[in-house]
PDB file of C-alpha atoms in Angstrom:
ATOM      1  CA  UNK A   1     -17.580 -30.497  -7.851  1.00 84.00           C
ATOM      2  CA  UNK A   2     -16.246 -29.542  -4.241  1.00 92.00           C
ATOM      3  CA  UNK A   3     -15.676 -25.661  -3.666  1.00 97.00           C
ATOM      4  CA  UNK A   4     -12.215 -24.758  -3.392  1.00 98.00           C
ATOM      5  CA  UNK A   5     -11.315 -22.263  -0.205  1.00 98.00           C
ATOM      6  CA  UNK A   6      -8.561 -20.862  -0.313  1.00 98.00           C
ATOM      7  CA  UNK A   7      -7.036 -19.760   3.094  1.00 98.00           C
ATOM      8  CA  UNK A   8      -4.761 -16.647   2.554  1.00 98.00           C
ATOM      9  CA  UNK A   9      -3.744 -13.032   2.139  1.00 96.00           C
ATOM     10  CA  UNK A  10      -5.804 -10.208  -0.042  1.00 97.00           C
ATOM     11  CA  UNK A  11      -3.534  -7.123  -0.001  1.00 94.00           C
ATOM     12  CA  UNK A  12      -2.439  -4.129  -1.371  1.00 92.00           C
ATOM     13  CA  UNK A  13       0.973  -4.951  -3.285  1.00 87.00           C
ATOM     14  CA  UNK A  14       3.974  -2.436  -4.529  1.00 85.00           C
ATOM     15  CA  UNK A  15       6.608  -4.381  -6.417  1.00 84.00           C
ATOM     16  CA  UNK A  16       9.819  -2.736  -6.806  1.00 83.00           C
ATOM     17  CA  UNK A  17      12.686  -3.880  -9.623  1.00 85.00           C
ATOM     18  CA  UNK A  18      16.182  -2.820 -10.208  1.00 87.00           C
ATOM     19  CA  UNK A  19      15.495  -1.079 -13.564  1.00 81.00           C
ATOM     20  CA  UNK A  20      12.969   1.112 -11.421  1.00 78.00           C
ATOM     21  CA  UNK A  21       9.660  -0.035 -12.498  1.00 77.00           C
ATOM     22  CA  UNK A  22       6.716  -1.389 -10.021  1.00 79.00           C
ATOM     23  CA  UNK A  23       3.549  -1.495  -9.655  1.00 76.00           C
ATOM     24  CA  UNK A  24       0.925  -0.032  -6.987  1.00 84.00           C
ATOM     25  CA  UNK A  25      -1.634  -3.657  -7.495  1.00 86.00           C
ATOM     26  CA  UNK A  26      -4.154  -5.973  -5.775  1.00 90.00           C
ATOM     27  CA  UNK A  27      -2.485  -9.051  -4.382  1.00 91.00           C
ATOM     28  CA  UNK A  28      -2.551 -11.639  -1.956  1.00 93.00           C
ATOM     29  CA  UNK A  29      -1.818 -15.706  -2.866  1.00 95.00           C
ATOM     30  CA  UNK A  30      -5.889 -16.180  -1.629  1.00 98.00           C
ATOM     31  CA  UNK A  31      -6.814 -13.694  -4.346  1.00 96.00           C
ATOM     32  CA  UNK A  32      -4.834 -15.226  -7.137  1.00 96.00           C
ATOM     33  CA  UNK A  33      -5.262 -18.763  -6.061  1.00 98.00           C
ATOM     34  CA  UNK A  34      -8.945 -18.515  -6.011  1.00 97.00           C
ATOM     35  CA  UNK A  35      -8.733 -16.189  -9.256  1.00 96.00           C
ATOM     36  CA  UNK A  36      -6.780 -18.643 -11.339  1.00 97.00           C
ATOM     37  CA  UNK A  37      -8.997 -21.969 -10.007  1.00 98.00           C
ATOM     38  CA  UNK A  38     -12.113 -20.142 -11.053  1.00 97.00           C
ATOM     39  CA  UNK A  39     -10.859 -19.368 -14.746  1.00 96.00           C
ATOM     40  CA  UNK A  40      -9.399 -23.209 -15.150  1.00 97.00           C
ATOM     41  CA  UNK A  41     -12.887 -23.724 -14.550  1.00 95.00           C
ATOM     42  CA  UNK A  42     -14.063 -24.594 -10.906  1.00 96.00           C
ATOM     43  CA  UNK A  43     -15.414 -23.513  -7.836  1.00 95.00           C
ATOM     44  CA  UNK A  44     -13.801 -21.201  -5.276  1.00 97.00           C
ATOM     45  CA  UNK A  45     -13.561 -18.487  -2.715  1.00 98.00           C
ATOM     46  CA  UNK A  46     -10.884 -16.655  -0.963  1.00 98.00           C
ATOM     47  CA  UNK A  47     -11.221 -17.269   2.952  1.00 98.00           C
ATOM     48  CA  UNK A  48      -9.712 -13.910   4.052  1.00 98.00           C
ATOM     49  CA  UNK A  49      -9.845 -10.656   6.243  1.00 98.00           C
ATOM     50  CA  UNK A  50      -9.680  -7.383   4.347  1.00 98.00           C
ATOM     51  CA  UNK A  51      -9.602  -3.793   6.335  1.00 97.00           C
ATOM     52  CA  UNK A  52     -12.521  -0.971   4.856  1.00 93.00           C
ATOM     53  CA  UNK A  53      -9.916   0.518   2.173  1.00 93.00           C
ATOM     54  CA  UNK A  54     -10.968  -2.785   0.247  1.00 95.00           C
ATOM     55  CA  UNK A  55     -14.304  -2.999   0.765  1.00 93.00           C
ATOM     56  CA  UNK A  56     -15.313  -2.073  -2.798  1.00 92.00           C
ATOM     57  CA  UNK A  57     -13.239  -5.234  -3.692  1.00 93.00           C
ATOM     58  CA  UNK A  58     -16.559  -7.628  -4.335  1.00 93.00           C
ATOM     59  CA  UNK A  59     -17.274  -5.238  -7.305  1.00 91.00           C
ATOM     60  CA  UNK A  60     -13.721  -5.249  -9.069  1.00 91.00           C
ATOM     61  CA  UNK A  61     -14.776  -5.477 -13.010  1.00 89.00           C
ATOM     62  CA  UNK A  62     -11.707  -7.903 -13.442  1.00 89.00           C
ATOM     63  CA  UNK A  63     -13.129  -9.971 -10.114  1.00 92.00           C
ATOM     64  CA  UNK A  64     -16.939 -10.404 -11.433  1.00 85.00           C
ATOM     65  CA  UNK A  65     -16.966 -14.451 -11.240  1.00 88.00           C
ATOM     66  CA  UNK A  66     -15.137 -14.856  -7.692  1.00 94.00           C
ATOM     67  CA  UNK A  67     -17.508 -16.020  -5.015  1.00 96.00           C
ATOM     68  CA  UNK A  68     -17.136 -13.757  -2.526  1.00 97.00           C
ATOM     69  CA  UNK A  69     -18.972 -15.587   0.265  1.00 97.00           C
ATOM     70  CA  UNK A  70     -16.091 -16.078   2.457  1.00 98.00           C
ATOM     71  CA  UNK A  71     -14.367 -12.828   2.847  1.00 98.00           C
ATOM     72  CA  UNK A  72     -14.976 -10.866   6.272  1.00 98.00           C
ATOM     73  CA  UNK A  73     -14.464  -7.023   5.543  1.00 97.00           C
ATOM     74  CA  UNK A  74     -13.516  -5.399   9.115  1.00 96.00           C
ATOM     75  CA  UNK A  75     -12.165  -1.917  10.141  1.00 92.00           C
ATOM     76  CA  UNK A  76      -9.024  -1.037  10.124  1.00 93.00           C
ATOM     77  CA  UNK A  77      -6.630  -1.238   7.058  1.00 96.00           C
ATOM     78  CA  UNK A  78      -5.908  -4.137   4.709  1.00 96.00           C
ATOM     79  CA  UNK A  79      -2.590  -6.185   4.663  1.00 95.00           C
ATOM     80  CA  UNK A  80       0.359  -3.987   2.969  1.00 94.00           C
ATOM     81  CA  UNK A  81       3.358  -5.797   0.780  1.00 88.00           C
ATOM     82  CA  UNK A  82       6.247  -3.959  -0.288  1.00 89.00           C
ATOM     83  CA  UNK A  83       8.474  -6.544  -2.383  1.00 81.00           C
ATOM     84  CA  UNK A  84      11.756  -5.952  -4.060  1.00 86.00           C
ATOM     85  CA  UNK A  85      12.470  -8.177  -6.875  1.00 85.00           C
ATOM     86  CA  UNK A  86      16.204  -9.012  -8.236  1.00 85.00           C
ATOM     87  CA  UNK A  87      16.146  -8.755 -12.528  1.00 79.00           C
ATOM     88  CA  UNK A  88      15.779 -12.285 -12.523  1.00 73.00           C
ATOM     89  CA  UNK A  89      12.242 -11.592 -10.814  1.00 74.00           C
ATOM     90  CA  UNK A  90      13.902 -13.540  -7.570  1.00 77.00           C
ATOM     91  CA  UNK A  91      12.808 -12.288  -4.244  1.00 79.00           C
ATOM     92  CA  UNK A  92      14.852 -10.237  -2.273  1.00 79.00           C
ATOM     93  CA  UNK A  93      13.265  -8.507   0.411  1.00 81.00           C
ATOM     94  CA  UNK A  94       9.333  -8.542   1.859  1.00 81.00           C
ATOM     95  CA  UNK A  95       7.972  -5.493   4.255  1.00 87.00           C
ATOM     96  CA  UNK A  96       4.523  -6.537   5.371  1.00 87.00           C
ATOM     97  CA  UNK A  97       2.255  -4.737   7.559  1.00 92.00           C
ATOM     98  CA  UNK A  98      -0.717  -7.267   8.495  1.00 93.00           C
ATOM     99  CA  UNK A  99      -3.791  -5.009  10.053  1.00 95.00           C
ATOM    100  CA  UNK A 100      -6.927  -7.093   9.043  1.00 96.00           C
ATOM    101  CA  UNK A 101      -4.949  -9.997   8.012  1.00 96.00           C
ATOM    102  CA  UNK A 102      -4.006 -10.310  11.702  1.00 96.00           C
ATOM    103  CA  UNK A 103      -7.879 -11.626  12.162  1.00 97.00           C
ATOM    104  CA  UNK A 104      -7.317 -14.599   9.704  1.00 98.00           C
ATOM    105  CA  UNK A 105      -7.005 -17.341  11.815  1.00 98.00           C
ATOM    106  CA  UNK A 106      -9.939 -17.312  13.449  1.00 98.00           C
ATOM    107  CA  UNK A 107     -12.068 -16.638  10.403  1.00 98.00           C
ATOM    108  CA  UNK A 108     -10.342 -19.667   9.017  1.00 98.00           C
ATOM    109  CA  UNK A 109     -11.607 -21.516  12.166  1.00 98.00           C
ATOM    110  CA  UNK A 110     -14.592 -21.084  11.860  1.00 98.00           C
ATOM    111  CA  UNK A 111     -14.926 -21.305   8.068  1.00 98.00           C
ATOM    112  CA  UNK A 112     -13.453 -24.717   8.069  1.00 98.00           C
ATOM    113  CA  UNK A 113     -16.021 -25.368  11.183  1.00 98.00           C
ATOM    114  CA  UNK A 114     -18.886 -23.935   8.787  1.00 98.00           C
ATOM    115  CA  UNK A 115     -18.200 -25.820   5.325  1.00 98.00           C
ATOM    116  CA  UNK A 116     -16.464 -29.162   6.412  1.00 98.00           C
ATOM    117  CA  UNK A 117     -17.410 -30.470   2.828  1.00 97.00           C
ATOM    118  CA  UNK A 118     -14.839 -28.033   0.933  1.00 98.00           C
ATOM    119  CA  UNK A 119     -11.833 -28.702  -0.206  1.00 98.00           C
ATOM    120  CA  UNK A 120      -9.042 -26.458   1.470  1.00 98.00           C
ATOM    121  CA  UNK A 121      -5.995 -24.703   0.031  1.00 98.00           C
ATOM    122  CA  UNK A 122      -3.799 -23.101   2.994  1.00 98.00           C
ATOM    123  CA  UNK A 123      -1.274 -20.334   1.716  1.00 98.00           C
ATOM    124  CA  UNK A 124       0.938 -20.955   4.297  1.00 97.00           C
ATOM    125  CA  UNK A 125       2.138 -17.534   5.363  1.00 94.00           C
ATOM    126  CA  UNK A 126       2.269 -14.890   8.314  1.00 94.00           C
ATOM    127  CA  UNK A 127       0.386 -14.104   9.784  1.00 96.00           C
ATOM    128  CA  UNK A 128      -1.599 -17.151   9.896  1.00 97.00           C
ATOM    129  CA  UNK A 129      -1.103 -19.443  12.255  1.00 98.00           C
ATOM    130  CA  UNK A 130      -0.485 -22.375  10.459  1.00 98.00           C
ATOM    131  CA  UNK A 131      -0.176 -25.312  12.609  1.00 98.00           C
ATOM    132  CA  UNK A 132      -3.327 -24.759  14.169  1.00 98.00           C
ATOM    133  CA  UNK A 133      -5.361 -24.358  10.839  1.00 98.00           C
ATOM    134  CA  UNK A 134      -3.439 -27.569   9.398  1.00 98.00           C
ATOM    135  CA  UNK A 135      -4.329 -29.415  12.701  1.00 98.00           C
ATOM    136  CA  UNK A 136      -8.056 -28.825  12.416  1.00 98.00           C
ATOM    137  CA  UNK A 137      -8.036 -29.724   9.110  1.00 98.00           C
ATOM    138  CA  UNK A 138      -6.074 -33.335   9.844  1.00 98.00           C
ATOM    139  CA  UNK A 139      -8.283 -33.804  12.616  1.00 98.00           C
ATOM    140  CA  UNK A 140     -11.655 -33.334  10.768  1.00 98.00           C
ATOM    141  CA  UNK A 141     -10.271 -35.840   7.926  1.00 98.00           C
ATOM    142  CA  UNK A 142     -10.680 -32.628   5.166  1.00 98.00           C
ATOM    143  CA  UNK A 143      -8.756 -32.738   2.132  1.00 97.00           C
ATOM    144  CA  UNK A 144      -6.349 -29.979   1.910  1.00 98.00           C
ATOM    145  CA  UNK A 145      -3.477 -28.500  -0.330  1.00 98.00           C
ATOM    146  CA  UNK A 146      -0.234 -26.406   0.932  1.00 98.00           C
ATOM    147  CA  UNK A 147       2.035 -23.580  -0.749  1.00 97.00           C
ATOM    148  CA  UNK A 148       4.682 -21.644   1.275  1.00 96.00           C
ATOM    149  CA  UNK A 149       6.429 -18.163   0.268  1.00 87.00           C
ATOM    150  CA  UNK A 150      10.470 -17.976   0.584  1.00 78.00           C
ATOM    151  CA  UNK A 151      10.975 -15.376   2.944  1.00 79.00           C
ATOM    152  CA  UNK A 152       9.308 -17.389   5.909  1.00 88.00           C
ATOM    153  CA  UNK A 153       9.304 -20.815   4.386  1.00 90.00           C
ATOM    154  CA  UNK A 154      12.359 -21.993   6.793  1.00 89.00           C
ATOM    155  CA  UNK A 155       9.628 -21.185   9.743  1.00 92.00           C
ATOM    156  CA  UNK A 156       6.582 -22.229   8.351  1.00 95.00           C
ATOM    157  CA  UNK A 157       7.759 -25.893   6.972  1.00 95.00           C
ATOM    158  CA  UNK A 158       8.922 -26.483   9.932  1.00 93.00           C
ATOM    159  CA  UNK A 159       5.507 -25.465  12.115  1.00 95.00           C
ATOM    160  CA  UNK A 160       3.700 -27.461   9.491  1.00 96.00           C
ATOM    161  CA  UNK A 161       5.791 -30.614   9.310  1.00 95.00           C
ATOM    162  CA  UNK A 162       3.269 -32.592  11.663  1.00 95.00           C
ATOM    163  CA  UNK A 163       0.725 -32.257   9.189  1.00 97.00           C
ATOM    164  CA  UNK A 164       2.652 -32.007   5.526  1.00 96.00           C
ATOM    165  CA  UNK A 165       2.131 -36.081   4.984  1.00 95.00           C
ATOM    166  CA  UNK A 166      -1.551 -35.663   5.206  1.00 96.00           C
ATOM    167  CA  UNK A 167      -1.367 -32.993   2.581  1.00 97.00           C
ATOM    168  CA  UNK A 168      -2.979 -33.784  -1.346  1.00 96.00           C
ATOM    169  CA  UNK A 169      -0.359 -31.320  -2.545  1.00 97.00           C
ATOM    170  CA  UNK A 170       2.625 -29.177  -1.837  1.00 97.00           C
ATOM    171  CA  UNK A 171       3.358 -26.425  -3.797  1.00 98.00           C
ATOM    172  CA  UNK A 172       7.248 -24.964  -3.749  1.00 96.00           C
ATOM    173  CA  UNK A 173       9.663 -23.465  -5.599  1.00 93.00           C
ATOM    174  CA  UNK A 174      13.396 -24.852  -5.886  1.00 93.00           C
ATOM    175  CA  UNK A 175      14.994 -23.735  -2.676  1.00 91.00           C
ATOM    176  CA  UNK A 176      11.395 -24.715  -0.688  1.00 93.00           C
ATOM    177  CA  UNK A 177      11.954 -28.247  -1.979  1.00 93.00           C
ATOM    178  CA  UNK A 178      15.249 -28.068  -1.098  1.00 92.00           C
ATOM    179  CA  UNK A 179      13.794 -27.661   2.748  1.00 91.00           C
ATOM    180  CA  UNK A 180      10.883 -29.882   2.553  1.00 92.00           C
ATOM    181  CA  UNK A 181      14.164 -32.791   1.464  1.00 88.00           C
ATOM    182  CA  UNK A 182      15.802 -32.183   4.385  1.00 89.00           C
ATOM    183  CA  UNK A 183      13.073 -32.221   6.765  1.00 87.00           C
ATOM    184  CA  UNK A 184      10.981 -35.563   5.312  1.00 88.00           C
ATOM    185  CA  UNK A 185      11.751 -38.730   3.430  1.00 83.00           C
ATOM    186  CA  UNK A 186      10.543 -37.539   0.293  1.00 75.00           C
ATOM    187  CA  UNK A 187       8.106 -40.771   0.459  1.00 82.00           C
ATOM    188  CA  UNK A 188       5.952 -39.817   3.013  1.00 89.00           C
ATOM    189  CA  UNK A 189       4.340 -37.174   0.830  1.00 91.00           C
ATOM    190  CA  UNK A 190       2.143 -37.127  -1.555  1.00 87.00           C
ATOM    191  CA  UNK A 191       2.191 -34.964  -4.863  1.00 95.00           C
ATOM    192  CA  UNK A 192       4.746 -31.607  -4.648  1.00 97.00           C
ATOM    193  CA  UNK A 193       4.664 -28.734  -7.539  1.00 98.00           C
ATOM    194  CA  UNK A 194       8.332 -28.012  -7.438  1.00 97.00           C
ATOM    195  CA  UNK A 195       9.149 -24.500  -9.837  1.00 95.00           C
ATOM    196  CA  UNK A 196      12.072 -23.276 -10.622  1.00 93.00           C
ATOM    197  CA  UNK A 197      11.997 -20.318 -12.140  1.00 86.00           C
ATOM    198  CA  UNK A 198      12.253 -20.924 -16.339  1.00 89.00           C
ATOM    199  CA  UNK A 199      13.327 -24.487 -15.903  1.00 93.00           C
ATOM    200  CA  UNK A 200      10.923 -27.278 -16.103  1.00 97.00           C
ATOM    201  CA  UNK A 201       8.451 -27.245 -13.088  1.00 97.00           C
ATOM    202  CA  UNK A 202       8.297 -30.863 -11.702  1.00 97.00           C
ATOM    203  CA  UNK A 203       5.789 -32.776 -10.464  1.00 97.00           C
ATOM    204  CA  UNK A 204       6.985 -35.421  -7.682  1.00 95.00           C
ATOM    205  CA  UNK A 205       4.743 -38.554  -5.965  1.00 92.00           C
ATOM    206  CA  UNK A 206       6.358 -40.508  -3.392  1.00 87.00           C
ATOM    207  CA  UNK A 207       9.760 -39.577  -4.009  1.00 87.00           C
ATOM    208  CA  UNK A 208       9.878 -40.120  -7.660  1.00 91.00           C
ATOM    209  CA  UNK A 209       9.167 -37.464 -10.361  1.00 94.00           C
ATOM    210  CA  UNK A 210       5.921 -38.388 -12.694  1.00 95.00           C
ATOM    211  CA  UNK A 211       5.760 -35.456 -14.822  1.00 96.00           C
ATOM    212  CA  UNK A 212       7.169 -31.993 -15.701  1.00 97.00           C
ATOM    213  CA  UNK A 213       6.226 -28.902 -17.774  1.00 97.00           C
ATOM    214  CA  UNK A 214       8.430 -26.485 -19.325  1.00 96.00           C
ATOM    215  CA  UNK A 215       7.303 -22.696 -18.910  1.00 94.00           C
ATOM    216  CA  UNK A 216       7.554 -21.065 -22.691  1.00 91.00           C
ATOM    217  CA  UNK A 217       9.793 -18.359 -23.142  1.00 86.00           C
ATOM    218  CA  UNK A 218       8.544 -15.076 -22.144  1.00 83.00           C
ATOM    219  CA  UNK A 219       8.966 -11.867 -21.548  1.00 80.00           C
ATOM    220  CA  UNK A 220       7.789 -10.977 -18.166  1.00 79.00           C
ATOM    221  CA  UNK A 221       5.601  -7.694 -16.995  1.00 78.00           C
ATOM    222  CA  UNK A 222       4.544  -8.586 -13.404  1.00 76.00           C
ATOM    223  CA  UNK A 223       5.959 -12.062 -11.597  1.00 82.00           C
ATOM    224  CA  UNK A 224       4.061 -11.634  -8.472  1.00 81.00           C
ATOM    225  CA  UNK A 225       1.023 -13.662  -8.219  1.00 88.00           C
ATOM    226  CA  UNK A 226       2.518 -16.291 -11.462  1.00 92.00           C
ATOM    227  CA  UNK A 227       3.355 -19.103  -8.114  1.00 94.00           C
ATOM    228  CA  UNK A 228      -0.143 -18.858  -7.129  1.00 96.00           C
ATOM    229  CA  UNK A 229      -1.852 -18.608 -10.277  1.00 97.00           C
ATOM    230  CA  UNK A 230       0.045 -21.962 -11.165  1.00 98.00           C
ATOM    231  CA  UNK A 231      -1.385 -23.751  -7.873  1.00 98.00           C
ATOM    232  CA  UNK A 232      -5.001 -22.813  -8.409  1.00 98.00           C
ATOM    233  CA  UNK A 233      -4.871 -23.319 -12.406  1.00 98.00           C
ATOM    234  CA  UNK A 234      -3.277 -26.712 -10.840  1.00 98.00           C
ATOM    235  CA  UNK A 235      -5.787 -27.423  -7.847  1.00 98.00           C
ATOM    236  CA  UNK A 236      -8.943 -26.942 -10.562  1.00 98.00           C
ATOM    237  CA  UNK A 237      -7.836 -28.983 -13.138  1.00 98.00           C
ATOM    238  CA  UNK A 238      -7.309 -31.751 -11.079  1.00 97.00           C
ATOM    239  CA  UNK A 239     -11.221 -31.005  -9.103  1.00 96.00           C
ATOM    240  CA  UNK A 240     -12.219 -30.893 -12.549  1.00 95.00           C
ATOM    241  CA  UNK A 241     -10.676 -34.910 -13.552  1.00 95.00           C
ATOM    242  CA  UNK A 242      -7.916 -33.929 -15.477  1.00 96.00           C
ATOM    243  CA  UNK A 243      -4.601 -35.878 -15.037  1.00 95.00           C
ATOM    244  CA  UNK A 244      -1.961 -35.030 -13.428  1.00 96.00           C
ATOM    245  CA  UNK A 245       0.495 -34.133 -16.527  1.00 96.00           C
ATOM    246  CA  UNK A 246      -2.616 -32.559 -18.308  1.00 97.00           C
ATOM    247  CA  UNK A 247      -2.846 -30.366 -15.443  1.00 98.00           C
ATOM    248  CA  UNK A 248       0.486 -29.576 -14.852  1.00 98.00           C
ATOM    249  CA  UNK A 249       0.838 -28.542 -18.347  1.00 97.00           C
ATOM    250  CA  UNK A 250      -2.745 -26.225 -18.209  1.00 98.00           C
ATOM    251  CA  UNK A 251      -0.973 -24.743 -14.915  1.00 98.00           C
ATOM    252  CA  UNK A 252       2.326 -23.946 -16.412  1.00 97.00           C
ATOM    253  CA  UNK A 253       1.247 -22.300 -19.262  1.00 97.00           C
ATOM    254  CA  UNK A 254      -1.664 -19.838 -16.969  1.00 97.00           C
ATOM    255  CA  UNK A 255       1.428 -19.198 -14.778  1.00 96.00           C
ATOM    256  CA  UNK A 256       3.502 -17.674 -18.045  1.00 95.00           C
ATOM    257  CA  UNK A 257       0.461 -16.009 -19.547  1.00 94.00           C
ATOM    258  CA  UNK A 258       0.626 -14.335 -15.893  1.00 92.00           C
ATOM    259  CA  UNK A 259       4.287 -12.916 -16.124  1.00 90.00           C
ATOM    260  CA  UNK A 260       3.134 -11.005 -19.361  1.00 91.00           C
ATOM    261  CA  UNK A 261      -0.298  -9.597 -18.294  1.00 88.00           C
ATOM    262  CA  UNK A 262      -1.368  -6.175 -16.663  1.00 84.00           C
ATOM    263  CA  UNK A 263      -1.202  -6.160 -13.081  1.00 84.00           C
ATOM    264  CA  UNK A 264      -4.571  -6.699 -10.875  1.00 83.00           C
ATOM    265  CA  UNK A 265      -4.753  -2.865 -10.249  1.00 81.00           C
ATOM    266  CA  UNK A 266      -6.369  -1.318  -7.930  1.00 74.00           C
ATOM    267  CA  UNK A 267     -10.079  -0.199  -8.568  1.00 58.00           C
ATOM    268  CA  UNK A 268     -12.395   2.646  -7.131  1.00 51.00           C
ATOM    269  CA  UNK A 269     -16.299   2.794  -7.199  1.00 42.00           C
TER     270      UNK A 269
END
């Protein structure tokens, strides 16, 4: 089975909800990605940049099976997210502060330059630059999988538009769909993960819906992280020859066990 990287973010998270609660957590879509693809049962790593305040991540008791191979640990401090959450668990507002994050790109580079054999997973977000990484990737004739985030979706889909048809996957949520429509003939892609919050996630081929999942009732601890765990749960069950339904419906249900587990906390040697 081909490795899985993951191209992304590992950060320190603080989530923020109207009733007052939050959590101080581990994050970062490379981090859960590669998290949720390893439990569903294949191989991956998290291609990222983390600053020295992380350093002891390797050695996380929750993060014992994750191959850590591909994570550069530099000076400096890791990439900070503050997010603010409606009750709904919608998005309202993202501060980010980048520092070691801001060296991704180039460890990208020369990870997909390295390990041309993997299969890669881009979380397409600042502050990677995207078209560049998507570009090398369509050039070298490597397989690769997309997911965007809402508050810089409207950018990013459009940097990455050149290279979206080449894509084995696009992962988005209702309103990212929504973008993708008006920006491609839905034919010219290939598979898209569309959530929508509680509603049935649907997956679409060519333009035409071919399956969709329904998340179970639940009642939700932590939301952040439940997107990404659904793509890698996803991404591994297809490496590992399930079909596409059966793997939608392995993905869904990871993604809702998410919602109602403890946070990825933060951990000290």
């Amino acid at each position: 089975m081909q490795r899985i990287s993951v191209i992304g973010n590992i950060s320190r998270d603080q989530t923020r909800y109207p009733d007052g609660h939050g959590n101080d957590q581990l994050g970062g879509a490379a981090l859960h990605v590669a998290r949720a693809a390893i439990r569903a049962g294949a191989r991956a790593t998290p291609v990222s940049v983390i600053g020295g305040d992380l350093r002891s991540l390797p050695h996380h008791p929750a993060l014992s099976g994750v191959d850590w191979t591909a994570l550069r640990v530099t000076t400096g401090p890791s990439a900070r997210f503050v997010m603010h959450y409606d009750e709904r668990g919608r998005l309202l507002n993202l501060k980010a502060a980048y520092g070691a994050s801001s060296q991704l790109t180039d460890h990208a580079v020369d990870h997909i330059t390295r390990h041309p054999r993997d299969l890669y997973h881009v979380c397409c977000r600042r502050p990677l630059n995207v078209p560049q990484v998507l570009k090398l990737l369509t050039d070298s004739d490597i397989g690769f999988s997309v997911d965007f985030f809402l508050s810089s979706a409207d950018e990013l889909i459009g940097e990455a538009a050149p290279w979206l048809p080449h894509a084995s996957w696009i992962f988005a949520n209702a309103r990212e769909y929504a973008l993708l429509d008006s920006v491609f003939d839905a034919s010219v892609l290939g598979g898209i993960v569309v959530t929508d919050g509680p509603r049935p996630v649907r997956l679409i081929s060519r333009g035409s819906q071919v399956a969709e999942a329904t998340p179970p009732a639940t009642a939700p601890v932590e939301v952040t992280g439940a997107g990404d765990t659904l793509t890698g749960t996803y991404l591994a069950r297809i490496a590992c020859g399930n079909g596409m339904s059966a793997a939608l419906e392995a993905a869904v249900d990871a993604a809702s066990r998410h919602t109602t587990a403890p946070p990825l906390m933060l951990h000290r040697n």
